Short mmCIF file of C-alpha atoms and ligand atoms in Angstrom, two decimals:
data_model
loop_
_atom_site.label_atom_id
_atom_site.label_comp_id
_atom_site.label_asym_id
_atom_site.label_seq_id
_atom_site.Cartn_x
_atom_site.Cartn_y
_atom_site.Cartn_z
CA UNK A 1 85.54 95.97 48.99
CA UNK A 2 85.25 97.44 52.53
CA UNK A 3 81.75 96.87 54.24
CA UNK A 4 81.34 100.51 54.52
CA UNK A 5 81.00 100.90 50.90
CA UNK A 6 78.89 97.99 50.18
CA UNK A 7 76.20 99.09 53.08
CA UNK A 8 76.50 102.39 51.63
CA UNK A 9 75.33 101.78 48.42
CA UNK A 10 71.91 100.12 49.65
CA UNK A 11 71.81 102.33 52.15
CA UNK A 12 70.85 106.59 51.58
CA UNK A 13 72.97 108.53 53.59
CA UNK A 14 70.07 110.24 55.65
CA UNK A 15 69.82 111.14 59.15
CA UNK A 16 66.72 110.20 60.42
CA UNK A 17 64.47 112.53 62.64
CA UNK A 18 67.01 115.26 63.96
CA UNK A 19 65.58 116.54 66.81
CA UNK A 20 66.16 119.95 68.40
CA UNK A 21 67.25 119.07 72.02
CA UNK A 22 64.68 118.12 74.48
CA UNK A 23 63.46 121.01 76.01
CA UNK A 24 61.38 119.31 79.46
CA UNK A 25 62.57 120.17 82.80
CA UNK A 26 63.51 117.18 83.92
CA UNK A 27 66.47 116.83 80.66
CA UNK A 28 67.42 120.37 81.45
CA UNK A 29 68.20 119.23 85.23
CA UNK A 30 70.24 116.15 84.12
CA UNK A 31 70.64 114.86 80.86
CA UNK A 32 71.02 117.80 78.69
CA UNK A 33 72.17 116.53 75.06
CA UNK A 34 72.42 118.93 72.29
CA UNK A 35 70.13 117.48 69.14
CA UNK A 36 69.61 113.96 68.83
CA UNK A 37 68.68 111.97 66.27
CA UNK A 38 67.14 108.20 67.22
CA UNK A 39 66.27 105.55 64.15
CA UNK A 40 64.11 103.30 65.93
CA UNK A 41 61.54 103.95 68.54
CA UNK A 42 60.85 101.27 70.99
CA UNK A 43 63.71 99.48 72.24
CA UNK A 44 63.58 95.58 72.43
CA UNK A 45 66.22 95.69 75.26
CA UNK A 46 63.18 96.71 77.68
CA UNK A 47 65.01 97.87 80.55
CA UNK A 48 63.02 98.21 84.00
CA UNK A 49 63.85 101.64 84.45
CA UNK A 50 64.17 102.68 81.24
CA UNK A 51 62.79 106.28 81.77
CA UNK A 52 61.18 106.72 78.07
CA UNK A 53 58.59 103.38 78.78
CA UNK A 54 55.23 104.37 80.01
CA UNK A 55 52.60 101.69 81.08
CA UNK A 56 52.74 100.06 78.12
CA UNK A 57 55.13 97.33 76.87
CA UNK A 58 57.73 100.00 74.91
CA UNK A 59 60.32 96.47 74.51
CA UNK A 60 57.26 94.85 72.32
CA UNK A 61 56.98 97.74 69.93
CA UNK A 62 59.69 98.67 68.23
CA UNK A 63 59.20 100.84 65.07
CA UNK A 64 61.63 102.39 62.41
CA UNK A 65 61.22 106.39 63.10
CA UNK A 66 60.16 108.26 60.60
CA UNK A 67 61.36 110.69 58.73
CA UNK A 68 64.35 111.65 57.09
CA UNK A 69 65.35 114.82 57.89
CA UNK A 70 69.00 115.60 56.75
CA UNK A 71 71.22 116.84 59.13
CA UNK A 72 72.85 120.45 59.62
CA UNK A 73 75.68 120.41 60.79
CA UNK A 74 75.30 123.90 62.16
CA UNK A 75 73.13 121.93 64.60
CA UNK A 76 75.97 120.76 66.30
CA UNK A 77 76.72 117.66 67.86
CA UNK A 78 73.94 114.64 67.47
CA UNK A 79 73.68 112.40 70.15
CA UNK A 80 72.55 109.27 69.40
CA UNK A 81 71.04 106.51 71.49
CA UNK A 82 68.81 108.79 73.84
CA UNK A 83 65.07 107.20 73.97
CA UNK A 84 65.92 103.80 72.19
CA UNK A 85 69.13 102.07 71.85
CA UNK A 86 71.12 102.43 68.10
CA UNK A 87 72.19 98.83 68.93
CA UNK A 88 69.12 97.09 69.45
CA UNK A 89 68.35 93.94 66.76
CA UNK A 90 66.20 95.58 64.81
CA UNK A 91 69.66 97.15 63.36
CA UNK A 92 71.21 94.07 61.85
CA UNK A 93 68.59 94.11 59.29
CA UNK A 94 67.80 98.11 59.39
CA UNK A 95 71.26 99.89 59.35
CA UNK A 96 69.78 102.59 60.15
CA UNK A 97 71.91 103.59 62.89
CA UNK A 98 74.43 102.83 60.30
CA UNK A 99 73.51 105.26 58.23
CA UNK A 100 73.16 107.94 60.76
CA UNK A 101 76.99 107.38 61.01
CA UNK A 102 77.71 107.63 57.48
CA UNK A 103 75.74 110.62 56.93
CA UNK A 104 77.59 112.14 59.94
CA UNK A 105 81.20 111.56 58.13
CA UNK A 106 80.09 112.56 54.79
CA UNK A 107 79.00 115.86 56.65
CA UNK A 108 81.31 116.19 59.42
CA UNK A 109 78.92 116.52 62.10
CA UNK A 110 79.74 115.19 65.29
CA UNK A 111 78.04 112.02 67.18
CA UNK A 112 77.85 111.15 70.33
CA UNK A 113 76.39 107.33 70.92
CA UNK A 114 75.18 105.97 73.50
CA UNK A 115 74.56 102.21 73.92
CA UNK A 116 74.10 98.85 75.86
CA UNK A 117 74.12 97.31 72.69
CA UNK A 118 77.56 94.95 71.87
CA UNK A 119 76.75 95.53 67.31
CA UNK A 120 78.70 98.61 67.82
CA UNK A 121 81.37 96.95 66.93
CA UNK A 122 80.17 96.14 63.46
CA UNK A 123 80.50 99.94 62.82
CA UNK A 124 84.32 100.22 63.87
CA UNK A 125 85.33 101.14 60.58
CA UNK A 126 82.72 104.21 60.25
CA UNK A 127 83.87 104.92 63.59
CA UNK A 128 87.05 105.23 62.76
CA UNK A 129 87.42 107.51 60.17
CA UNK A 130 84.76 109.86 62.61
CA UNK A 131 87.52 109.37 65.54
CA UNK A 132 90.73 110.31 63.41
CA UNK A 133 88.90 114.00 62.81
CA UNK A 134 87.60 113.84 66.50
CA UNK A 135 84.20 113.70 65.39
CA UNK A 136 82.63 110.73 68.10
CA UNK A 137 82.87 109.28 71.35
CA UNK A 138 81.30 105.76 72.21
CA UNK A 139 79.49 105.81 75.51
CA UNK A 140 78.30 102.35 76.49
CA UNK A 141 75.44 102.14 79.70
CA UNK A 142 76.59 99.71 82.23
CA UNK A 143 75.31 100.08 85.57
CA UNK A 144 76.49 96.33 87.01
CA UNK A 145 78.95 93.69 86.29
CA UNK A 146 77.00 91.21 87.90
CA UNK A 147 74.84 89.28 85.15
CA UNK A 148 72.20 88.19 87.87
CA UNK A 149 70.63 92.06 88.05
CA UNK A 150 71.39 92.49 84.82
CA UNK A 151 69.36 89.82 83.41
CA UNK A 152 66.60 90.91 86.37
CA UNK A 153 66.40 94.88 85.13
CA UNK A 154 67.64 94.75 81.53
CA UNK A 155 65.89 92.08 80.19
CA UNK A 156 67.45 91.60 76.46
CA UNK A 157 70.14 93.80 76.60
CA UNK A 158 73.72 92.04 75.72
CA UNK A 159 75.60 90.88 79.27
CA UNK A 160 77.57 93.38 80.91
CA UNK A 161 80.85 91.26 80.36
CA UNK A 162 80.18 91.57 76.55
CA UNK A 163 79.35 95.43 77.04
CA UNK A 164 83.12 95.70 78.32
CA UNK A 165 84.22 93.20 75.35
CA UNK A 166 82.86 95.30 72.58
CA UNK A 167 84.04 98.29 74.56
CA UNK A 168 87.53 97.30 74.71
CA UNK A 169 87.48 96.32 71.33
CA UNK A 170 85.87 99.78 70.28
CA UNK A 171 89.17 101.40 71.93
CA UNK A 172 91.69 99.44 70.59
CA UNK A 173 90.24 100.79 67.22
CA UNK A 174 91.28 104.26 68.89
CA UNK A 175 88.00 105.15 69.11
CA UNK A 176 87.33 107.16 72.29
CA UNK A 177 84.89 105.09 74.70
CA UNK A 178 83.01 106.54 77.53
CA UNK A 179 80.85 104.74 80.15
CA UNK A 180 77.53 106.30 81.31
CA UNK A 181 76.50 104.62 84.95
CA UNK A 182 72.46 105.23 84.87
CA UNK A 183 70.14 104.58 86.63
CA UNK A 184 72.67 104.22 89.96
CA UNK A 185 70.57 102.40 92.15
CA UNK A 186 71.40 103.02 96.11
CA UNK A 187 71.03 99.54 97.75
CA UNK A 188 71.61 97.66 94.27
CA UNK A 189 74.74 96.60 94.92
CA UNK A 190 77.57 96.77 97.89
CA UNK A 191 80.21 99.32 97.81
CA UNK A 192 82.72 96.60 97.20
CA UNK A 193 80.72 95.96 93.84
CA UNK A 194 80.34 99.79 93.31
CA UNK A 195 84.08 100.45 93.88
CA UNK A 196 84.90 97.36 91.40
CA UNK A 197 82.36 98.41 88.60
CA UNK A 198 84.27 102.26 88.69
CA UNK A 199 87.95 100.69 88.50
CA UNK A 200 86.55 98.27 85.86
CA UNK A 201 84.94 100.67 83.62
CA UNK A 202 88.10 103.89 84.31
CA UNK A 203 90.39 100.97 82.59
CA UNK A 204 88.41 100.94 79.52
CA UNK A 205 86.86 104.62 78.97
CA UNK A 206 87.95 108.31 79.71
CA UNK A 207 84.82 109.04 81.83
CA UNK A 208 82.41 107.61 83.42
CA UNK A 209 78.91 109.62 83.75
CA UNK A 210 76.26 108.77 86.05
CA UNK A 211 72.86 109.24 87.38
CA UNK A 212 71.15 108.34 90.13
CA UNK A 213 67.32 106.72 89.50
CA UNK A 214 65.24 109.31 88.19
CA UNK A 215 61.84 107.59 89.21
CA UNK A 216 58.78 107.88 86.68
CA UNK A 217 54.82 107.44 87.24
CA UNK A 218 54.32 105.36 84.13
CA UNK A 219 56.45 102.53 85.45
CA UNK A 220 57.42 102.94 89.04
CA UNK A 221 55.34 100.62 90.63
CA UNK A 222 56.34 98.25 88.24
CA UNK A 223 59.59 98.70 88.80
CA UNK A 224 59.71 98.71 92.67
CA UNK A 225 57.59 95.03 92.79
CA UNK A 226 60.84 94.03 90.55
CA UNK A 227 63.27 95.38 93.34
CA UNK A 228 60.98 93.85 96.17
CA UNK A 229 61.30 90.68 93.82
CA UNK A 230 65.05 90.87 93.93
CA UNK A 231 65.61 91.27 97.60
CA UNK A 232 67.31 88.40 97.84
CA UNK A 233 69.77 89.26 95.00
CA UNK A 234 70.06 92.84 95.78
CA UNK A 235 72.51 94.31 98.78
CA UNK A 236 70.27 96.04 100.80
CA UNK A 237 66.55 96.08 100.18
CA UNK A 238 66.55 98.33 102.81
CA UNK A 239 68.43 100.84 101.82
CA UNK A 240 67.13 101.18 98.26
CA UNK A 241 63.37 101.76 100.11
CA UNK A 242 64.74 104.54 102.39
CA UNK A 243 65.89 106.33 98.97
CA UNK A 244 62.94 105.46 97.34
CA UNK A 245 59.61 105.05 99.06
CA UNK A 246 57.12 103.20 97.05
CA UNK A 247 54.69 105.81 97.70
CA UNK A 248 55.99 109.38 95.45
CA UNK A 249 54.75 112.91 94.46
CA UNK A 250 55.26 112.69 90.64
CA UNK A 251 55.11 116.27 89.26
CA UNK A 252 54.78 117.23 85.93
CA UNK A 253 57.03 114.82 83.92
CA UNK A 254 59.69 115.55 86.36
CA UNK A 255 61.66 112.30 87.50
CA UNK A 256 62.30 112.43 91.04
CA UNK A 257 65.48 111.63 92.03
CA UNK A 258 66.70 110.50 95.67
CA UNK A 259 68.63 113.18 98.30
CA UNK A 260 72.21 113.40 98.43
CA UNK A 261 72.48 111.61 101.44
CA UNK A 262 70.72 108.78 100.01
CA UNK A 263 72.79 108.34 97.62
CA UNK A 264 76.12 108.70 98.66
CA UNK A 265 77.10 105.36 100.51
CA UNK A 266 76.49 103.95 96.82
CA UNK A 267 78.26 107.00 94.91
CA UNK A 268 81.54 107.72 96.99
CA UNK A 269 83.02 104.01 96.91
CA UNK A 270 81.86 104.15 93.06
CA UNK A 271 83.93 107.61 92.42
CA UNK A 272 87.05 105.85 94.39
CA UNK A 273 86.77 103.40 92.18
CA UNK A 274 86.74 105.13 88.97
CA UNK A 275 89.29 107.53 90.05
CA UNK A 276 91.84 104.65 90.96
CA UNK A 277 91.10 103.66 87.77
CA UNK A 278 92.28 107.10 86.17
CA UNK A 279 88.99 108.38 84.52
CA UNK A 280 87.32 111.06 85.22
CA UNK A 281 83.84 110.97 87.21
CA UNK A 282 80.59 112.72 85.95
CA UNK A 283 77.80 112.92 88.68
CA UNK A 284 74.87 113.96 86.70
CA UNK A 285 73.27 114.58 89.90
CA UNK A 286 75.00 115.83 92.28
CA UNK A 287 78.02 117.55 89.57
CA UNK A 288 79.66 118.92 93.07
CA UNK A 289 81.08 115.32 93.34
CA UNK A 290 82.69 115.49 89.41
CA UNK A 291 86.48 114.95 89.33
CA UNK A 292 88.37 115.68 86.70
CA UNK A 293 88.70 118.81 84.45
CA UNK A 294 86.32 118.96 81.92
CA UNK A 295 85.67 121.33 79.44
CA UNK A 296 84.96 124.92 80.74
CA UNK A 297 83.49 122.91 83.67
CA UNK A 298 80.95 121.06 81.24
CA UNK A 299 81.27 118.24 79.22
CA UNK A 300 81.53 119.18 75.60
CA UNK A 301 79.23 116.61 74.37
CA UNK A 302 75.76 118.29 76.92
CA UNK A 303 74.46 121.61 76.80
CA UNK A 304 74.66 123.36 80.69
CA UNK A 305 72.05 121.49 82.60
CA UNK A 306 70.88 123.42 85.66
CA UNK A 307 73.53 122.24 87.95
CA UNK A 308 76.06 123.41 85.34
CA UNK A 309 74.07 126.76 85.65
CA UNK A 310 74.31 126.49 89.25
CA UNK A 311 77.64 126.13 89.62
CA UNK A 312 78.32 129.05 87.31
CA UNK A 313 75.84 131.09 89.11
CA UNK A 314 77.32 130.34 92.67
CA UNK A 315 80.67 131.56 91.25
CA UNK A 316 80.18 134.92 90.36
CA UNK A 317 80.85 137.66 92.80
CA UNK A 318 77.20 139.09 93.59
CA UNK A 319 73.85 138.35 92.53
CA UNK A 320 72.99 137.58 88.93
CA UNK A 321 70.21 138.48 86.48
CA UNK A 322 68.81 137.75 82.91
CA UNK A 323 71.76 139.55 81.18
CA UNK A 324 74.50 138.55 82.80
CA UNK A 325 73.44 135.13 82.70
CA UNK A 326 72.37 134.88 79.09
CA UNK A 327 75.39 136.02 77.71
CA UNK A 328 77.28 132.99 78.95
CA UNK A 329 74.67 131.16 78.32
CA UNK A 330 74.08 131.81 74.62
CA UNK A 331 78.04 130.90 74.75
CA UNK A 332 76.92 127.38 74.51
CA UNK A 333 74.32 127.50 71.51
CA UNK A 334 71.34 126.55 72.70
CA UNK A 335 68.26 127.02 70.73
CA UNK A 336 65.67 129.46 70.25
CA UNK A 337 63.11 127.30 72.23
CA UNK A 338 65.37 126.18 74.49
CA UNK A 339 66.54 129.53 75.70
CA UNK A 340 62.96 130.83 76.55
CA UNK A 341 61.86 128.08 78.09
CA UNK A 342 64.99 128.73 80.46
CA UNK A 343 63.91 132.27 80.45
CA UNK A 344 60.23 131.45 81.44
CA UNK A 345 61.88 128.85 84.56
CA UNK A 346 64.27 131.98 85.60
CA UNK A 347 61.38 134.25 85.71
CA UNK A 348 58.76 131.97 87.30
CA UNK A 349 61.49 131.17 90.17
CA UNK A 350 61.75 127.16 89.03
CA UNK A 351 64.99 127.23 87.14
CA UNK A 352 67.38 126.62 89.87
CA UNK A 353 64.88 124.36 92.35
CA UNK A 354 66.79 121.31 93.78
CA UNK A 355 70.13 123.50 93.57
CA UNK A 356 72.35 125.36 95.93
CA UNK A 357 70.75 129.45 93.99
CA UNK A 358 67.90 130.37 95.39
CA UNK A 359 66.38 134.28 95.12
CA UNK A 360 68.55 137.31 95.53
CA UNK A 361 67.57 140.71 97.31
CA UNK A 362 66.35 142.47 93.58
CA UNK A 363 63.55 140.99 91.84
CA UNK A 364 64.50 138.22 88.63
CA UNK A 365 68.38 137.77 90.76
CA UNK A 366 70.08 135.19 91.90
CA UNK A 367 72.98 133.76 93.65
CA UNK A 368 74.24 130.70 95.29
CA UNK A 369 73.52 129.29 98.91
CA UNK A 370 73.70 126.52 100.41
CA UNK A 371 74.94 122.84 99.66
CA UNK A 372 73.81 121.39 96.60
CA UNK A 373 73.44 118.42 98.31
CA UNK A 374 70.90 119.18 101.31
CA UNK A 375 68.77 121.27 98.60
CA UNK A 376 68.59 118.70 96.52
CA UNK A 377 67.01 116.40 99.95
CA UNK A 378 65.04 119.42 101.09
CA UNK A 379 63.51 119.08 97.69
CA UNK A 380 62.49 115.29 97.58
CA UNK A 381 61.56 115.54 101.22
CA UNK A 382 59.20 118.58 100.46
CA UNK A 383 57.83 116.82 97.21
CA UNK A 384 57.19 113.59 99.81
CA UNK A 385 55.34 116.12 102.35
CA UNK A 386 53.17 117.54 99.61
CA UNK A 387 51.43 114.26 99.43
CA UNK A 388 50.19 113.99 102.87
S1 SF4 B 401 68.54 100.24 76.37
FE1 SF4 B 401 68.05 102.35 76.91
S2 SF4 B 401 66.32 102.92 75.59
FE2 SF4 B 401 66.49 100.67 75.58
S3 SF4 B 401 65.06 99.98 77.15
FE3 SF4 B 401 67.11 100.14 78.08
S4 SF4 B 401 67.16 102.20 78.98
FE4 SF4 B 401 65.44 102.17 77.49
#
């Protein structure tokens, strides 16, 4: 008797808390899933920068979520993994990730996981059947190979080198495997190690998405006494504090992110290495240095984030308004909710801050500008201004 069917019978196939996508600002700019649907909240793994902990100990408290909300698969694709990890111990005895994948392939709905965790490879049979109808993708979060800053920013998450162990064994099963990059941390490690960890990770997976630090109130000065800690270990303290002063304009629950210029001495030998490796490269950030075709221009597994929207913006002939840009936006699906709080950013001039479209001539217009790169640093370097 397979394991699937023996979990499944103590198991009910229900997906727990399906979530319409997030609708804040800051996961429109960057990390736009569709719906997502997390079974635990807390995550033991208690990363440093892990951008869902506030000030209090999120690794410590680690909770079944409630709810059981079946899924519709009208919904569209669930992403899994995106404020705890599906991975995390608490599963061996739970399953409830588990079951989240069985529900998925009894309904057909398409998953999306994203992990640091190495029990992944428990599920390989569930995963399997969802890959032979093209129903799931395996993303596992490695930012370093080196187990020293592992160990000193993800506290109990599995070793790197066992990341890449499940991974590979995850895509021998024909499963497809991605490899998200995030946080990228400028001055974390050299561009030797950056160019390494892109080859490394293009052998194993088909992409390899990243974003730079998004830094949050609730735990950055936490976080930069653990980089200060680590100077020693690190490649250039230096450079990290010229991306990221310790002293930042938090706004709203917007992360803020460092300039272009920042981060590209870490980014560029990190593409070169993934694209030696044959993958393609996702900059979350900064999507102007993406390789690769992807679908339509966005990857099939996000909504458009606002650098998606950019880039379509900036590529039509003359200025653009609600309309024009709703009816390729509804192209994608989003929500109800989701399309007026867009609306309410496009008419309250936010929408396309930190991007290359600013303002047209006629009122509620816009079209593209300058480098997405320098507006992107004119931004953090106005945000640092604001707090003088
Ligand atoms: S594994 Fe992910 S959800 Fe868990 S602590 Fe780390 S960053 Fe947060």
């Amino acid at each position: 008797m397979s394991t699937l069917i023996e979990i499944s019978k103590r198991k009910p196939r229900e997906i727990p808390r399906v979530f319409d996508f997030q609708t804040s600002i800051e996961t429109i700019r960057a990390h736009h899933w569709r719906v997502f649907s997390d079974a635990y909240s807390g995550c033991a793994f208690n990363c440093s920068y892990c951008l869902y902990k506030g000030p209090d100990d999120y690794g410590r408290h680690v909770k079944v979520s409630p709810g059981s909300a079946e899924a519709d698969p009208s919904m569209g694709i669930l992403d899994i993994g995106t404020t705890t990890d599906p991975y995390q111990p608490i599963e061996g005895t739970e399953l409830r990730t588990r079951g989240i994948l069985e529900a998925a392939l009894a309904q057909r709905i398409p998953v999306f996981i994203l992990t640091r965790g190495t029990m992944v490879t428990r599920d390989i049979d569930v995963l399997a059947e969802l890959a032979k109808q093209g129903l799931v993708e395996v993303c596992f979060s490695v930012i370093t190979l080196r187990e020293d800053l592992a160990r000193t920013l993800e506290h109990r998450a599995p070793a790197p080198a066992d990341r890449l162990k499940a991974a590979e064994q995850v895509a021998a099963a024909e499963i497809p495997v991605s490899f998200h990059v995030a946080p990228v941390i400028p001055g974390l490690q050299s561009p030797t190690e950056m160019d390494r960890l892109g080859y490394e990770l293009a052998s194993l997976g088909s992409h390899v998405f990243n974003a730079v630090l998004g830094a949050q109130k609730g735990w950055w000065d936490t976080f930069y006494g653990v980089m200060e800690g680590a100077a020693d270990a690190i490649d250039s303290i230096e450079a990290f504090r010229a991306a990221y002063p310790r002293e930042l304009t938090f706004e709203r629950d917007a992360a803020v992110n460092c300039g272009l210029a920042d981060a590209l001495s870490t980014l560029l030998p990190f593409r070169d290495g993934v694209t030696r490796g044959g993958a393609t490269f996702v900059a979350e950030n900064f999507p102007h240095l993406t390789t690769g075709p992807l679908e339509n221009g966005i990857y099939r597994w996000k909504l458009p984030t606002v650098y998606d929207m950019a880039r379509w913006v900036s590529a039509q002939t003359g200025p653009v308004d609600w309309d024009m840009f709703c009816a390729w936006y509804s192209g994608h699906t989003p929500g109800d909710r989701l399309t007026a709080l867009v609306r309410g950013l496009w008419d309250q001039g936010e929408l396309f801050v930190g991007t290359a479209v600013g303002p047209a001539a006629e009122p509620g217009t816009y079209s593209g500008g300058a480098e997405v790169g320098e507006t992107a640093r004119t931004t953090l370097v106005a945000r640092r201004g604001a707090r003088k």
